[in-house]
Amino acid sequence: MKKLIAGNWKMNGSLAANEALVSAMLDGLGGKAPASDVALCAPAPYLAQLAGLLNGGPIAWGAQDVSSHESGAYTGEVSVGMLRDFGCRYAIVGHSERRQYHGETDTVVAAKAQRALAGGVTPIVCVGETLAEREGGQTEAVVKRQLAAVIHAVAHCTSEIVVAYEPVWAIGTGKTASPEQAQQVHAVLRAQLAAATQHPERVHILYGGSMNAANAASLLAQPDIDGGLIGGASLKAADFLQIVAAAT
Ligand code: PGA
């Protein structure tokens, strides 16, 4: 399976900065399709810009969230149909920042994943434990609970999701999980997927949390790490391209 390297710009960017970043990335790829799948997830207002810059090229794009509702009186929300209108391929759901700052529960995250799939967008489902949960020996229980809610909602479509293991204590902190720590959790997630789908090997399980040009190769060498969800390092073309290169 090809690896998947997805950038998560979070709430960063501007029309001018995005254009410069994307053109540096496309230049860096030299018109060649990379050996791994590559995607960029931008804030909603810039998705149309990404569609213009990226559609038909080697880099796919995605949203950072999607509504759990189809349409209607949900002020501020963006539906999966709107995303598809522009050619959107992925939507991150359940990022820890949405769980933490926007009160998203496992149930809401599962509904979003289900809605995305039904609308033809691949959900990148984020799971991960906090530092307190890790220190309390709850890592496995937490990530399994988070993934179980999504598996329950998407049922026979489980093999179509992407999972991202993002230990909360590693996000934006510069503290990366060691390759062994990450692999251990990825193996747990793979086993959980195997109980839910006949093709657990088709599900990309990404690692996210301070992945960068220096540590990407050793993380991506682990048997159950199928790619990365990259925050900070996706805002620098050279760093992001080095991660893409490490995935090939
Ligand atoms: P980071 O963020 O790479 O900046 O740690 C990853 C993420 O939150 O997806």
Coordinates of C-alpha atoms and ligand atoms in Angstrom, one line a residue:
M1 CA 0.0 0.0 0.0
K2 CA 1.2 3.5 -0.8
K3 CA 1.8 5.7 2.2
L4 CA -0.3 8.8 2.7
I5 CA 1.2 12.1 3.8
A6 CA -1.4 14.6 4.7
G7 CA -0.7 18.2 5.8
N8 CA -2.9 19.9 8.4
W9 CA -2.4 23.6 8.1
K10 CA -4.8 24.2 11.1
M11 CA -5.8 27.9 11.3
N12 CA -2.9 29.2 9.3
G13 CA -2.5 30.7 5.9
S14 CA -3.6 33.5 3.5
L15 CA -4.3 33.7 -0.2
A16 CA -0.7 34.8 -0.9
A17 CA 1.0 32.5 1.6
N18 CA -1.0 29.5 0.4
E19 CA -0.2 30.1 -3.2
A20 CA 3.5 30.4 -2.4
L21 CA 3.5 27.3 -0.3
V22 CA 1.6 25.2 -2.8
S23 CA 3.7 26.3 -5.8
A24 CA 6.9 25.6 -3.8
M25 CA 5.6 22.1 -3.1
L26 CA 4.5 21.5 -6.7
D27 CA 7.9 22.8 -8.0
G28 CA 9.6 20.5 -5.5
L29 CA 7.8 17.5 -6.9
G30 CA 9.0 18.5 -10.3
G31 CA 5.8 17.6 -12.1
K32 CA 6.2 14.0 -11.0
A33 CA 3.6 12.1 -9.1
P34 CA 5.2 11.2 -5.7
A35 CA 5.4 7.5 -4.8
S36 CA 3.2 8.2 -1.8
D37 CA -0.3 9.8 -1.8
V38 CA -0.1 13.4 -0.7
A39 CA -2.8 15.7 0.6
L40 CA -3.2 19.2 2.1
C41 CA -6.0 20.1 4.5
A42 CA -6.7 23.8 4.6
P43 CA -9.1 26.1 6.4
A44 CA -12.6 26.2 4.8
P45 CA -12.3 29.6 3.1
Y46 CA -9.2 28.5 1.2
L47 CA -10.6 25.2 -0.1
A48 CA -11.7 26.8 -3.4
Q49 CA -8.3 28.2 -3.8
L50 CA -6.7 24.8 -3.2
A51 CA -9.1 23.3 -5.8
G52 CA -7.9 25.8 -8.3
L53 CA -4.2 25.2 -7.5
L54 CA -4.3 21.4 -7.0
N55 CA -7.2 19.8 -8.9
G56 CA -5.8 17.5 -11.6
G57 CA -2.3 17.5 -10.1
P58 CA -0.4 15.1 -7.9
I59 CA -1.5 16.6 -4.5
A60 CA -5.1 16.0 -3.2
W61 CA -6.7 18.3 -0.7
G62 CA -9.0 18.1 2.2
A63 CA -11.0 19.9 4.8
Q64 CA -10.2 20.0 8.5
D65 CA -13.7 19.3 9.6
V66 CA -17.1 18.5 8.1
S67 CA -20.6 18.9 9.5
S68 CA -22.4 15.8 10.8
H69 CA -25.6 17.2 9.2
E70 CA -26.6 17.0 5.6
S71 CA -27.8 20.6 5.1
G72 CA -30.1 23.2 6.7
A73 CA -30.1 25.5 9.7
Y74 CA -26.6 24.9 11.1
T75 CA -25.0 28.3 11.0
G76 CA -21.3 28.2 10.4
E77 CA -21.2 24.6 9.4
V78 CA -19.8 23.2 6.1
S79 CA -21.5 20.2 4.6
V80 CA -19.9 17.3 2.8
G81 CA -21.9 18.1 -0.4
M82 CA -20.3 21.6 -0.4
L83 CA -16.8 20.0 -0.1
R84 CA -17.5 17.5 -2.9
D85 CA -18.7 20.4 -5.1
F86 CA -15.1 21.6 -5.2
G87 CA -13.5 18.1 -5.6
C88 CA -12.5 17.6 -2.0
R89 CA -11.0 14.2 -1.3
Y90 CA -10.5 14.1 2.5
A91 CA -11.9 15.6 5.7
I92 CA -10.1 15.4 9.1
V93 CA -12.7 14.5 11.8
G94 CA -12.2 14.4 15.5
H95 CA -8.9 16.2 15.6
S96 CA -8.0 16.5 19.3
E97 CA -8.2 20.3 19.0
R98 CA -11.9 19.9 18.0
R99 CA -12.5 17.4 20.8
Q100 CA -10.8 19.6 23.3
Y101 CA -11.9 23.2 22.3
H102 CA -15.2 22.5 20.6
G103 CA -16.6 19.7 22.8
E104 CA -16.7 17.1 20.1
T105 CA -17.7 13.8 21.6
D106 CA -17.0 10.3 20.2
T107 CA -20.6 10.2 19.0
V108 CA -20.3 13.5 17.1
V109 CA -17.0 12.4 15.6
A110 CA -18.6 9.1 14.5
A111 CA -21.5 11.0 12.9
K112 CA -19.1 13.2 11.0
A113 CA -17.1 10.3 9.7
Q114 CA -20.3 8.5 8.6
R115 CA -21.6 11.7 6.9
A116 CA -18.2 12.3 5.1
L117 CA -18.2 8.7 3.7
A118 CA -21.8 8.8 2.6
G119 CA -21.0 12.0 0.7
G120 CA -17.9 10.6 -1.0
V121 CA -15.2 12.2 1.1
T122 CA -12.7 10.1 3.0
P123 CA -12.6 10.9 6.7
I124 CA -9.3 11.0 8.4
V125 CA -10.4 10.0 11.9
C126 CA -8.1 11.2 14.7
V127 CA -7.7 9.3 17.9
G128 CA -5.2 9.8 20.7
E129 CA -4.6 9.9 24.4
T130 CA -3.7 12.9 26.6
L131 CA -0.5 12.8 28.7
A132 CA -2.6 12.1 31.9
E133 CA -4.3 9.2 30.1
R134 CA -1.0 7.8 29.0
E135 CA 0.5 8.1 32.5
G136 CA -2.6 6.5 33.9
G137 CA -2.1 3.5 31.6
Q138 CA -5.3 4.2 29.6
T139 CA -3.8 4.7 26.2
E140 CA -5.1 1.6 24.6
A141 CA -8.6 1.9 26.2
V142 CA -8.9 5.5 25.0
V143 CA -7.9 5.0 21.4
K144 CA -10.0 1.9 21.2
R145 CA -13.1 3.7 22.6
Q146 CA -12.6 6.5 20.1
L147 CA -12.2 4.2 17.1
A148 CA -15.0 1.9 18.2
A149 CA -17.5 4.7 18.0
V150 CA -16.5 5.3 14.4
I151 CA -16.5 1.7 13.4
H152 CA -20.0 1.3 14.9
A153 CA -21.2 4.2 12.8
V154 CA -19.6 3.4 9.5
A155 CA -20.0 -0.4 9.8
H156 CA -19.3 -2.2 6.5
C157 CA -17.5 0.9 5.2
T158 CA -14.8 0.6 7.8
S159 CA -12.1 -0.3 5.3
E160 CA -12.7 3.1 3.6
I161 CA -11.7 5.3 6.4
V162 CA -8.2 6.7 7.2
V163 CA -7.2 6.6 10.9
A164 CA -4.7 9.0 12.4
Y165 CA -3.1 8.2 15.8
E166 CA -2.2 11.5 17.3
P167 CA -1.1 11.4 20.9
V168 CA -2.3 14.7 22.3
W169 CA 0.9 15.2 24.2
A170 CA 2.9 15.1 21.0
I171 CA 0.9 17.6 19.0
G172 CA 2.7 20.8 18.4
T173 CA 5.0 20.1 21.4
G174 CA 8.1 18.9 19.6
K175 CA 7.7 15.7 21.7
T176 CA 7.3 12.9 19.2
A177 CA 6.2 9.4 20.2
S178 CA 9.1 7.1 19.7
P179 CA 8.7 4.8 16.7
E180 CA 8.2 1.9 19.1
Q181 CA 5.6 3.7 21.2
A182 CA 3.7 4.7 18.0
Q183 CA 4.0 1.2 16.5
Q184 CA 2.5 -0.3 19.6
V185 CA -0.6 1.8 19.4
H186 CA -0.9 1.3 15.6
A187 CA -0.8 -2.5 16.1
V188 CA -3.7 -2.2 18.6
L189 CA -5.7 -0.1 16.1
R190 CA -4.9 -2.6 13.3
A191 CA -6.1 -5.5 15.4
Q192 CA -9.3 -3.5 16.2
L193 CA -9.8 -2.9 12.5
A194 CA -9.2 -6.5 11.7
A195 CA -12.2 -7.5 13.9
A196 CA -14.4 -5.0 12.0
T197 CA -13.4 -5.4 8.4
Q198 CA -12.0 -8.2 6.1
H199 CA -9.4 -5.8 4.8
P200 CA -7.7 -4.1 7.7
E201 CA -4.5 -3.9 5.6
R202 CA -6.3 -1.4 3.3
V203 CA -6.8 1.1 6.0
H204 CA -4.1 3.8 6.3
I205 CA -3.2 4.3 9.9
L206 CA -1.3 7.6 10.0
Y207 CA 0.9 8.9 12.8
G208 CA 0.6 12.5 13.8
G209 CA 2.3 14.6 16.5
S210 CA 5.5 16.6 15.8
M211 CA 6.4 14.4 12.8
N212 CA 9.1 16.3 11.0
A213 CA 11.8 15.9 8.3
A214 CA 14.3 14.4 10.8
N215 CA 12.1 11.8 12.5
A216 CA 9.7 10.8 9.6
A217 CA 11.8 8.0 8.2
S218 CA 12.1 6.1 11.4
L219 CA 8.4 6.4 12.2
L220 CA 7.3 5.5 8.6
A221 CA 9.6 2.4 8.8
Q222 CA 7.3 0.8 11.4
P223 CA 5.1 -2.0 9.9
D224 CA 1.8 -0.4 10.9
I225 CA 2.6 3.2 10.3
D226 CA 1.1 3.9 6.8
G227 CA 1.8 7.6 6.7
G228 CA 1.6 10.9 8.6
L229 CA -0.7 13.7 9.5
I230 CA 1.6 16.7 9.6
G231 CA 0.9 20.0 11.3
G232 CA 3.7 22.5 11.8
A233 CA 6.0 20.9 9.3
S234 CA 3.4 21.1 6.5
L235 CA 3.7 24.9 6.6
K236 CA 7.2 24.7 5.2
A237 CA 7.5 23.3 1.7
A238 CA 11.0 21.9 2.1
D239 CA 10.2 20.1 5.4
F240 CA 7.0 18.7 4.0
L241 CA 8.7 17.5 0.8
Q242 CA 11.4 15.7 2.9
I243 CA 8.6 13.9 4.8
V244 CA 7.0 12.9 1.4
A245 CA 10.4 11.7 0.2
A246 CA 10.9 9.7 3.4
A247 CA 7.6 8.0 2.7
T248 CA 8.6 6.6 -0.7
Ligands
PGA1 P1 2.0 18.8 14.6 O1 0.4 18.6 14.5 O2 2.6 18.1 13.5 O3 2.2 20.3 14.6 O4 2.4 18.2 16.0 C1 -0.1 17.4 14.0 C2 -1.6 17.5 14.0 O5 -2.2 18.1 15.0 O6 -2.3 17.0 13.1

